[in-house]
Amino acid sequence: MGKIAIEEHFNLPEFNGEHPQYVNAELMADINRRLLDLSTLRLSEMDAAGIDFSLLSLTAPGVQAVTDTPRAITLARQANDTLAEVVAANPTRYGGFATLPLQDPKEAAAEFERCVRRLGFHGAMVNGFTDNGDAGWYYDHERFLPFWERVAELDVPVYLHPRNPLPANTGIYDGHPVLMGAVWMFTVETATHALRLMTSGLFDRFPNLTIILGHLGETLPFTMWRISHRAEAMGELIKFEKPLSHYLHHNFYLTTSGNFHTQTLNATLAEMGVDRVLYSSDYPYESMREASGWFDHAAISDSDRTRMGHLNARRLFPNLPARIGKDA
């Protein structure tokens, strides 16, 4: 049985090359080319890497960076309709994560329901906070409660993906551009966003919410004991009902996207348990072949490899096609 990959990206021509990336120009040109390919090249890479099925999502920052709300709504629908056509043409190889215009939480909720109930998508990919002029909305804000209520009703996961922080929050990186992007900045931004969700009481209000984090959890499995322990001393500042570690263990799944290191994986498994970890590559920002070469030969049990490779995805996404792969 081949693998099911959860964090695999595509792009629309309207977005391609629009936002700066912290890699060299030659590599970024190749990434942009691969983001637009949804057929021959991508499928051949999947075959070579032993990946039967990929859940595709619009690359960051996507519509989250669009400040004009009507345009964000239009582009989100366009991205979802385009992806639905791609999935329909390759139903045994591709599935979809919805793109959501969270500039308007009620519109985002309606679009998510359309994507799940009519287009057959398996969840959503949200690329960090949503721009609001010079500021940004993080999803612990009460304005997003109608959205989260709909997510809870749909009972499908939301993947919280990194993006660059607000310009006002990048001063610590001044003079050290090598720390920007995926090197470090994405991790801090996304881990903090996840902690905001935990500390806001969101998971007490909607205990069945499921959030997915990539990159083996953006360091949270390795820091959660201290975070949870110290949070207990915050007294009247606490807005949540359970230890923060409870939310990580019960409301989050993690993927191996872009973090191909066995010791790190084993530490994640020790904290989360194998049933909360899913295989991913983070294509095309990472190589499918490198991701699979590591995962297929990592010093872990075959049982754990099988569970992370596809069984956990089958359980989390019960509406995946019964038969997948190029020979299905």
mmCIF file of C-alpha atoms in Angstrom:
data_model
loop_
_atom_site.group_PDB
_atom_site.id
_atom_site.type_symbol
_atom_site.label_atom_id
_atom_site.label_comp_id
_atom_site.label_asym_id
_atom_site.label_seq_id
_atom_site.Cartn_x
_atom_site.Cartn_y
_atom_site.Cartn_z
ATOM 1 C CA MET A 1 0.000 0.000 0.000
ATOM 2 C CA GLY A 2 1.430 3.373 -1.020
ATOM 3 C CA LYS A 3 1.487 6.487 1.100
ATOM 4 C CA ILE A 4 -1.115 9.219 1.492
ATOM 5 C CA ALA A 5 0.443 12.700 1.574
ATOM 6 C CA ILE A 6 -1.418 15.462 3.407
ATOM 7 C CA GLU A 7 0.490 18.728 2.777
ATOM 8 C CA GLU A 8 1.071 19.071 -0.960
ATOM 9 C CA HIS A 9 0.709 22.469 -2.600
ATOM 10 C CA PHE A 10 -0.455 23.974 -5.874
ATOM 11 C CA ASN A 11 -0.961 27.509 -7.125
ATOM 12 C CA LEU A 12 -3.066 29.562 -9.502
ATOM 13 C CA PRO A 13 -1.478 31.762 -12.177
ATOM 14 C CA GLU A 14 -3.096 34.754 -10.435
ATOM 15 C CA PHE A 15 -0.859 34.168 -7.408
ATOM 16 C CA ASN A 16 2.246 32.539 -8.849
ATOM 17 C CA GLY A 17 5.411 34.482 -8.052
ATOM 18 C CA GLU A 18 3.413 37.257 -6.392
ATOM 19 C CA HIS A 19 4.934 36.969 -2.926
ATOM 20 C CA PRO A 20 8.611 36.989 -1.891
ATOM 21 C CA GLN A 21 10.209 33.705 -0.869
ATOM 22 C CA TYR A 22 13.360 33.264 1.158
ATOM 23 C CA VAL A 23 15.170 30.935 -1.237
ATOM 24 C CA ASN A 24 17.403 31.609 -4.217
ATOM 25 C CA ALA A 25 15.812 32.742 -7.471
ATOM 26 C CA GLU A 26 16.676 29.607 -9.462
ATOM 27 C CA LEU A 27 15.103 27.311 -6.877
ATOM 28 C CA MET A 28 12.034 29.539 -6.592
ATOM 29 C CA ALA A 29 11.544 29.490 -10.359
ATOM 30 C CA ASP A 30 11.492 25.689 -10.275
ATOM 31 C CA ILE A 31 9.080 25.701 -7.330
ATOM 32 C CA ASN A 32 6.741 28.099 -9.137
ATOM 33 C CA ARG A 33 6.770 25.850 -12.202
ATOM 34 C CA ARG A 34 5.935 22.795 -10.108
ATOM 35 C CA LEU A 35 3.185 24.603 -8.199
ATOM 36 C CA LEU A 36 1.306 25.140 -11.458
ATOM 37 C CA ASP A 37 1.691 21.536 -12.624
ATOM 38 C CA LEU A 38 -1.178 19.301 -11.565
ATOM 39 C CA SER A 39 -0.742 16.452 -13.991
ATOM 40 C CA THR A 40 2.263 14.815 -15.650
ATOM 41 C CA LEU A 41 5.226 16.008 -13.573
ATOM 42 C CA ARG A 42 3.487 15.836 -10.204
ATOM 43 C CA LEU A 43 2.026 12.401 -10.852
ATOM 44 C CA SER A 44 5.380 11.041 -12.012
ATOM 45 C CA GLU A 45 7.009 12.386 -8.838
ATOM 46 C CA MET A 46 4.298 10.726 -6.752
ATOM 47 C CA ASP A 47 4.855 7.423 -8.533
ATOM 48 C CA ALA A 48 8.619 7.589 -8.017
ATOM 49 C CA ALA A 49 8.122 8.361 -4.308
ATOM 50 C CA GLY A 50 5.541 5.647 -3.681
ATOM 51 C CA ILE A 51 2.763 8.144 -2.944
ATOM 52 C CA ASP A 52 -0.639 6.842 -3.982
ATOM 53 C CA PHE A 53 -2.714 9.873 -3.033
ATOM 54 C CA SER A 54 -2.132 13.571 -2.300
ATOM 55 C CA LEU A 55 -4.393 16.090 -0.609
ATOM 56 C CA LEU A 56 -3.760 19.326 -2.509
ATOM 57 C CA SER A 57 -3.959 22.841 -1.090
ATOM 58 C CA LEU A 58 -3.374 26.368 -2.368
ATOM 59 C CA THR A 59 0.110 27.508 -1.411
ATOM 60 C CA ALA A 60 0.792 30.222 1.156
ATOM 61 C CA PRO A 61 -0.192 32.913 1.662
ATOM 62 C CA GLY A 62 -2.985 32.492 -0.903
ATOM 63 C CA VAL A 63 -6.156 34.436 -0.240
ATOM 64 C CA GLN A 64 -5.090 35.147 3.345
ATOM 65 C CA ALA A 65 -2.911 37.956 1.937
ATOM 66 C CA VAL A 66 -5.715 39.580 -0.090
ATOM 67 C CA THR A 67 -6.963 42.741 1.630
ATOM 68 C CA ASP A 68 -9.991 43.283 -0.634
ATOM 69 C CA THR A 69 -12.737 41.070 0.762
ATOM 70 C CA PRO A 70 -14.849 40.640 -2.421
ATOM 71 C CA ARG A 71 -11.713 39.712 -4.385
ATOM 72 C CA ALA A 72 -10.682 37.222 -1.692
ATOM 73 C CA ILE A 73 -14.111 35.583 -1.886
ATOM 74 C CA THR A 74 -13.912 35.378 -5.683
ATOM 75 C CA LEU A 75 -10.368 33.984 -5.689
ATOM 76 C CA ALA A 76 -11.174 31.396 -3.026
ATOM 77 C CA ARG A 77 -14.117 30.116 -5.033
ATOM 78 C CA GLN A 78 -11.981 30.089 -8.183
ATOM 79 C CA ALA A 79 -9.236 28.119 -6.432
ATOM 80 C CA ASN A 80 -11.742 25.611 -5.083
ATOM 81 C CA ASP A 81 -13.532 25.154 -8.396
ATOM 82 C CA THR A 82 -10.204 24.684 -10.182
ATOM 83 C CA LEU A 83 -9.077 22.131 -7.624
ATOM 84 C CA ALA A 84 -12.405 20.302 -7.866
ATOM 85 C CA GLU A 85 -11.864 19.917 -11.619
ATOM 86 C CA VAL A 86 -8.354 18.555 -11.032
ATOM 87 C CA VAL A 87 -9.637 16.076 -8.454
ATOM 88 C CA ALA A 88 -12.473 14.978 -10.748
ATOM 89 C CA ALA A 89 -9.928 14.249 -13.487
ATOM 90 C CA ASN A 90 -7.713 12.222 -11.108
ATOM 91 C CA PRO A 91 -10.014 10.940 -8.340
ATOM 92 C CA THR A 92 -7.779 8.040 -7.309
ATOM 93 C CA ARG A 93 -4.688 10.275 -6.967
ATOM 94 C CA TYR A 94 -5.892 13.641 -5.652
ATOM 95 C CA GLY A 95 -8.168 15.051 -2.992
ATOM 96 C CA GLY A 96 -8.750 18.647 -1.966
ATOM 97 C CA PHE A 97 -8.395 21.021 0.950
ATOM 98 C CA ALA A 98 -10.594 24.107 0.675
ATOM 99 C CA THR A 99 -9.272 27.653 0.318
ATOM 100 C CA LEU A 100 -11.254 29.964 2.592
ATOM 101 C CA PRO A 101 -11.809 33.758 2.449
ATOM 102 C CA LEU A 102 -11.601 34.404 6.179
ATOM 103 C CA GLN A 103 -11.760 38.135 5.556
ATOM 104 C CA ASP A 104 -15.490 37.427 5.983
ATOM 105 C CA PRO A 105 -15.964 34.565 8.470
ATOM 106 C CA LYS A 106 -19.575 33.890 7.448
ATOM 107 C CA GLU A 107 -18.605 33.710 3.766
ATOM 108 C CA ALA A 108 -15.718 31.422 4.723
ATOM 109 C CA ALA A 109 -18.112 29.161 6.609
ATOM 110 C CA ALA A 110 -20.475 29.000 3.634
ATOM 111 C CA GLU A 111 -17.638 28.288 1.206
ATOM 112 C CA PHE A 112 -16.270 25.578 3.473
ATOM 113 C CA GLU A 113 -19.668 23.894 3.577
ATOM 114 C CA ARG A 114 -19.921 24.086 -0.219
ATOM 115 C CA CYS A 115 -16.475 22.544 -0.587
ATOM 116 C CA VAL A 116 -17.185 19.685 1.808
ATOM 117 C CA ARG A 117 -20.774 18.881 0.878
ATOM 118 C CA ARG A 118 -20.780 19.651 -2.865
ATOM 119 C CA LEU A 119 -17.152 19.369 -3.993
ATOM 120 C CA GLY A 120 -16.202 16.467 -1.735
ATOM 121 C CA PHE A 121 -13.187 18.144 -0.123
ATOM 122 C CA HIS A 122 -11.714 16.642 3.035
ATOM 123 C CA GLY A 123 -10.928 19.768 5.071
ATOM 124 C CA ALA A 124 -9.354 23.185 4.637
ATOM 125 C CA MET A 125 -5.871 24.665 4.447
ATOM 126 C CA VAL A 126 -5.619 28.090 6.090
ATOM 127 C CA ASN A 127 -2.357 29.913 5.461
ATOM 128 C CA GLY A 128 -1.909 31.728 8.750
ATOM 129 C CA PHE A 129 -3.614 34.941 9.811
ATOM 130 C CA THR A 130 -5.792 36.902 7.394
ATOM 131 C CA ASP A 131 -4.677 40.378 6.345
ATOM 132 C CA ASN A 132 -6.714 43.324 7.553
ATOM 133 C CA GLY A 133 -4.984 46.349 6.052
ATOM 134 C CA ASP A 134 -1.800 46.912 8.053
ATOM 135 C CA ALA A 135 -2.896 44.425 10.688
ATOM 136 C CA GLY A 136 -4.040 40.829 10.686
ATOM 137 C CA TRP A 137 -6.789 38.691 12.150
ATOM 138 C CA TYR A 138 -5.776 35.596 14.112
ATOM 139 C CA TYR A 139 -8.450 32.939 14.375
ATOM 140 C CA ASP A 140 -8.876 33.011 18.141
ATOM 141 C CA HIS A 141 -10.698 36.341 17.718
ATOM 142 C CA GLU A 142 -14.399 36.199 18.557
ATOM 143 C CA ARG A 143 -15.313 37.403 15.058
ATOM 144 C CA PHE A 144 -14.405 33.902 13.829
ATOM 145 C CA LEU A 145 -16.808 32.054 16.138
ATOM 146 C CA PRO A 146 -19.436 31.622 13.359
ATOM 147 C CA PHE A 147 -16.732 30.050 11.216
ATOM 148 C CA TRP A 148 -15.578 27.658 13.937
ATOM 149 C CA GLU A 149 -19.176 26.736 14.698
ATOM 150 C CA ARG A 150 -19.581 25.640 11.069
ATOM 151 C CA VAL A 151 -16.281 23.745 11.174
ATOM 152 C CA ALA A 152 -17.508 21.872 14.245
ATOM 153 C CA GLU A 153 -20.755 21.011 12.442
ATOM 154 C CA LEU A 154 -18.895 19.772 9.367
ATOM 155 C CA ASP A 155 -16.497 17.796 11.610
ATOM 156 C CA VAL A 156 -13.550 17.947 9.214
ATOM 157 C CA PRO A 157 -9.986 19.173 9.914
ATOM 158 C CA VAL A 158 -8.462 22.589 9.338
ATOM 159 C CA TYR A 159 -4.766 22.601 8.462
ATOM 160 C CA LEU A 160 -3.018 25.674 9.920
ATOM 161 C CA HIS A 161 -0.099 26.427 7.609
ATOM 162 C CA PRO A 162 2.716 28.975 8.082
ATOM 163 C CA ARG A 163 3.044 32.367 6.495
ATOM 164 C CA ASN A 164 5.317 35.334 7.112
ATOM 165 C CA PRO A 165 4.375 37.360 10.218
ATOM 166 C CA LEU A 166 3.079 40.890 10.112
ATOM 167 C CA PRO A 167 5.782 43.447 9.219
ATOM 168 C CA ALA A 168 5.431 44.940 12.705
ATOM 169 C CA ASN A 169 6.545 41.598 14.165
ATOM 170 C CA THR A 170 9.677 41.024 12.084
ATOM 171 C CA GLY A 171 12.076 43.406 13.836
ATOM 172 C CA ILE A 172 13.825 40.587 15.658
ATOM 173 C CA TYR A 173 15.008 39.293 12.262
ATOM 174 C CA ASP A 174 16.576 42.609 11.172
ATOM 175 C CA GLY A 175 20.064 41.939 9.885
ATOM 176 C CA HIS A 176 19.505 38.175 9.931
ATOM 177 C CA PRO A 177 17.524 37.371 6.774
ATOM 178 C CA VAL A 178 18.702 33.756 6.855
ATOM 179 C CA LEU A 179 16.309 33.197 9.784
ATOM 180 C CA MET A 180 13.272 34.265 7.780
ATOM 181 C CA GLY A 181 10.807 32.002 6.017
ATOM 182 C CA ALA A 182 10.941 28.268 6.649
ATOM 183 C CA VAL A 183 14.296 28.422 8.444
ATOM 184 C CA TRP A 184 12.740 29.749 11.665
ATOM 185 C CA MET A 185 10.214 32.558 11.182
ATOM 186 C CA PHE A 186 7.402 30.291 9.932
ATOM 187 C CA THR A 187 7.776 28.028 12.973
ATOM 188 C CA VAL A 188 7.503 30.814 15.545
ATOM 189 C CA GLU A 189 4.546 32.413 13.768
ATOM 190 C CA THR A 190 2.555 29.195 13.414
ATOM 191 C CA ALA A 191 3.331 27.768 16.853
ATOM 192 C CA THR A 192 2.209 31.053 18.408
ATOM 193 C CA HIS A 193 -1.002 31.025 16.363
ATOM 194 C CA ALA A 194 -1.728 27.471 17.516
ATOM 195 C CA LEU A 195 -1.127 28.485 21.134
ATOM 196 C CA ARG A 196 -3.513 31.413 20.713
ATOM 197 C CA LEU A 197 -6.213 28.950 19.688
ATOM 198 C CA MET A 198 -5.478 26.786 22.729
ATOM 199 C CA THR A 199 -5.379 29.616 25.267
ATOM 200 C CA SER A 200 -8.512 31.340 23.922
ATOM 201 C CA GLY A 201 -10.846 28.602 25.118
ATOM 202 C CA LEU A 202 -11.792 27.696 21.533
ATOM 203 C CA PHE A 203 -11.437 23.961 22.137
ATOM 204 C CA ASP A 204 -13.565 24.139 25.281
ATOM 205 C CA ARG A 205 -16.356 25.737 23.259
ATOM 206 C CA PHE A 206 -15.906 23.321 20.324
ATOM 207 C CA PRO A 207 -14.189 20.200 21.709
ATOM 208 C CA ASN A 208 -14.450 18.236 18.459
ATOM 209 C CA LEU A 209 -12.364 20.714 16.420
ATOM 210 C CA THR A 210 -9.352 19.169 14.707
ATOM 211 C CA ILE A 211 -6.345 21.264 13.681
ATOM 212 C CA ILE A 212 -3.438 19.888 11.661
ATOM 213 C CA LEU A 213 0.070 21.325 11.960
ATOM 214 C CA GLY A 214 2.937 20.492 9.634
ATOM 215 C CA HIS A 215 6.680 20.134 10.190
ATOM 216 C CA LEU A 216 6.167 17.758 13.127
ATOM 217 C CA GLY A 217 4.195 20.329 15.060
ATOM 218 C CA GLU A 218 6.239 23.530 14.697
ATOM 219 C CA THR A 219 8.319 22.581 17.824
ATOM 220 C CA LEU A 220 5.235 22.329 20.081
ATOM 221 C CA PRO A 221 5.698 18.630 20.990
ATOM 222 C CA PHE A 222 9.142 19.438 22.396
ATOM 223 C CA THR A 223 8.136 22.547 24.358
ATOM 224 C CA MET A 224 4.599 21.682 25.441
ATOM 225 C CA TRP A 225 5.412 20.360 28.903
ATOM 226 C CA ARG A 226 7.046 23.632 29.920
ATOM 227 C CA ILE A 227 4.391 25.757 28.171
ATOM 228 C CA SER A 228 1.567 23.864 29.855
ATOM 229 C CA HIS A 229 3.341 23.786 33.221
ATOM 230 C CA ARG A 230 4.074 27.504 33.327
ATOM 231 C CA ALA A 231 0.616 28.418 32.023
ATOM 232 C CA GLU A 232 -0.922 26.822 35.108
ATOM 233 C CA ALA A 233 0.633 29.607 37.206
ATOM 234 C CA MET A 234 -1.069 32.422 35.268
ATOM 235 C CA GLY A 235 -4.089 32.556 37.569
ATOM 236 C CA GLU A 236 -6.863 34.919 36.530
ATOM 237 C CA LEU A 237 -5.324 35.335 33.062
ATOM 238 C CA ILE A 238 -6.348 31.784 32.162
ATOM 239 C CA LYS A 239 -9.310 31.549 29.743
ATOM 240 C CA PHE A 240 -9.098 27.800 29.132
ATOM 241 C CA GLU A 241 -10.391 24.850 31.156
ATOM 242 C CA LYS A 242 -7.806 22.112 30.644
ATOM 243 C CA PRO A 243 -3.997 21.885 30.593
ATOM 244 C CA LEU A 244 -2.658 23.184 27.287
ATOM 245 C CA SER A 245 -1.061 19.804 26.684
ATOM 246 C CA HIS A 246 -4.572 18.307 26.641
ATOM 247 C CA TYR A 247 -5.498 20.372 23.583
ATOM 248 C CA LEU A 248 -2.326 19.418 21.735
ATOM 249 C CA HIS A 249 -2.988 15.737 22.395
ATOM 250 C CA HIS A 250 -6.730 15.783 21.670
ATOM 251 C CA ASN A 251 -7.345 18.524 19.082
ATOM 252 C CA PHE A 252 -4.224 18.397 16.927
ATOM 253 C CA TYR A 253 -2.688 16.105 14.348
ATOM 254 C CA LEU A 254 0.860 16.638 13.083
ATOM 255 C CA THR A 255 2.502 15.802 9.771
ATOM 256 C CA THR A 256 6.056 15.012 8.709
ATOM 257 C CA SER A 257 6.039 17.741 6.049
ATOM 258 C CA GLY A 258 9.482 19.248 5.535
ATOM 259 C CA ASN A 259 10.951 17.654 8.683
ATOM 260 C CA PHE A 260 12.712 14.476 7.661
ATOM 261 C CA HIS A 261 14.705 13.606 10.782
ATOM 262 C CA THR A 262 14.252 10.332 12.619
ATOM 263 C CA GLN A 263 15.247 11.527 16.102
ATOM 264 C CA THR A 264 12.768 14.395 15.783
ATOM 265 C CA LEU A 265 10.068 12.010 14.590
ATOM 266 C CA ASN A 266 10.697 9.659 17.507
ATOM 267 C CA ALA A 267 10.445 12.542 19.982
ATOM 268 C CA THR A 268 7.164 13.571 18.352
ATOM 269 C CA LEU A 269 5.819 10.035 18.594
ATOM 270 C CA ALA A 270 6.802 9.879 22.267
ATOM 271 C CA GLU A 271 4.797 13.040 22.979
ATOM 272 C CA MET A 272 1.827 12.601 20.631
ATOM 273 C CA GLY A 273 1.489 8.880 20.025
ATOM 274 C CA VAL A 274 1.693 7.357 16.567
ATOM 275 C CA ASP A 275 -2.021 7.759 15.820
ATOM 276 C CA ARG A 276 -1.669 11.572 15.761
ATOM 277 C CA VAL A 277 1.082 11.748 13.122
ATOM 278 C CA LEU A 278 0.569 11.705 9.336
ATOM 279 C CA TYR A 279 2.925 11.443 6.401
ATOM 280 C CA SER A 280 3.527 14.480 4.163
ATOM 281 C CA SER A 281 6.306 15.818 1.968
ATOM 282 C CA ASP A 282 5.559 19.587 1.557
ATOM 283 C CA TYR A 283 5.964 19.394 -2.223
ATOM 284 C CA PRO A 284 7.201 21.310 -4.150
ATOM 285 C CA TYR A 285 9.071 23.187 -1.423
ATOM 286 C CA GLU A 286 10.579 19.832 -0.508
ATOM 287 C CA SER A 287 11.339 16.800 -2.637
ATOM 288 C CA MET A 288 8.837 13.953 -2.598
ATOM 289 C CA ARG A 289 11.688 11.527 -3.226
ATOM 290 C CA GLU A 290 13.737 12.833 -0.299
ATOM 291 C CA ALA A 291 10.698 12.740 1.983
ATOM 292 C CA SER A 292 9.804 9.202 0.976
ATOM 293 C CA GLY A 293 13.388 7.947 0.917
ATOM 294 C CA TRP A 294 13.751 9.024 4.528
ATOM 295 C CA PHE A 295 10.330 7.837 5.703
ATOM 296 C CA ASP A 296 10.475 4.460 3.968
ATOM 297 C CA HIS A 297 13.836 3.618 5.595
ATOM 298 C CA ALA A 298 13.640 5.460 8.926
ATOM 299 C CA ALA A 299 14.476 3.407 12.024
ATOM 300 C CA ILE A 300 10.874 3.012 13.157
ATOM 301 C CA SER A 301 8.648 -0.046 13.347
ATOM 302 C CA ASP A 302 6.853 -1.204 10.229
ATOM 303 C CA SER A 303 3.595 -0.910 12.152
ATOM 304 C CA ASP A 304 4.253 2.770 12.918
ATOM 305 C CA ARG A 305 5.315 3.378 9.320
ATOM 306 C CA THR A 306 2.078 1.882 8.024
ATOM 307 C CA ARG A 307 -0.070 3.854 10.433
ATOM 308 C CA MET A 308 1.591 7.177 9.658
ATOM 309 C CA GLY A 309 1.923 6.355 5.974
ATOM 310 C CA HIS A 310 -1.768 5.791 5.271
ATOM 311 C CA LEU A 311 -3.885 4.230 8.030
ATOM 312 C CA ASN A 312 -4.088 7.385 10.152
ATOM 313 C CA ALA A 313 -5.137 9.384 7.098
ATOM 314 C CA ARG A 314 -7.866 6.851 6.364
ATOM 315 C CA ARG A 315 -9.193 7.315 9.887
ATOM 316 C CA LEU A 316 -8.972 11.123 9.894
ATOM 317 C CA PHE A 317 -10.414 11.458 6.379
ATOM 318 C CA PRO A 318 -13.046 8.700 6.188
ATOM 319 C CA ASN A 319 -14.347 9.847 2.802
ATOM 320 C CA LEU A 320 -11.137 9.167 0.909
ATOM 321 C CA PRO A 321 -11.725 6.926 -2.126
ATOM 322 C CA ALA A 322 -11.762 3.235 -1.263
ATOM 323 C CA ARG A 323 -9.300 2.522 -4.077
ATOM 324 C CA ILE A 324 -6.365 4.867 -4.666
ATOM 325 C CA GLY A 325 -3.152 4.825 -6.664
ATOM 326 C CA LYS A 326 -2.198 4.710 -10.312
ATOM 327 C CA ASP A 327 -3.535 1.165 -10.725
ATOM 328 C CA ALA A 328 -6.860 1.777 -8.963
#
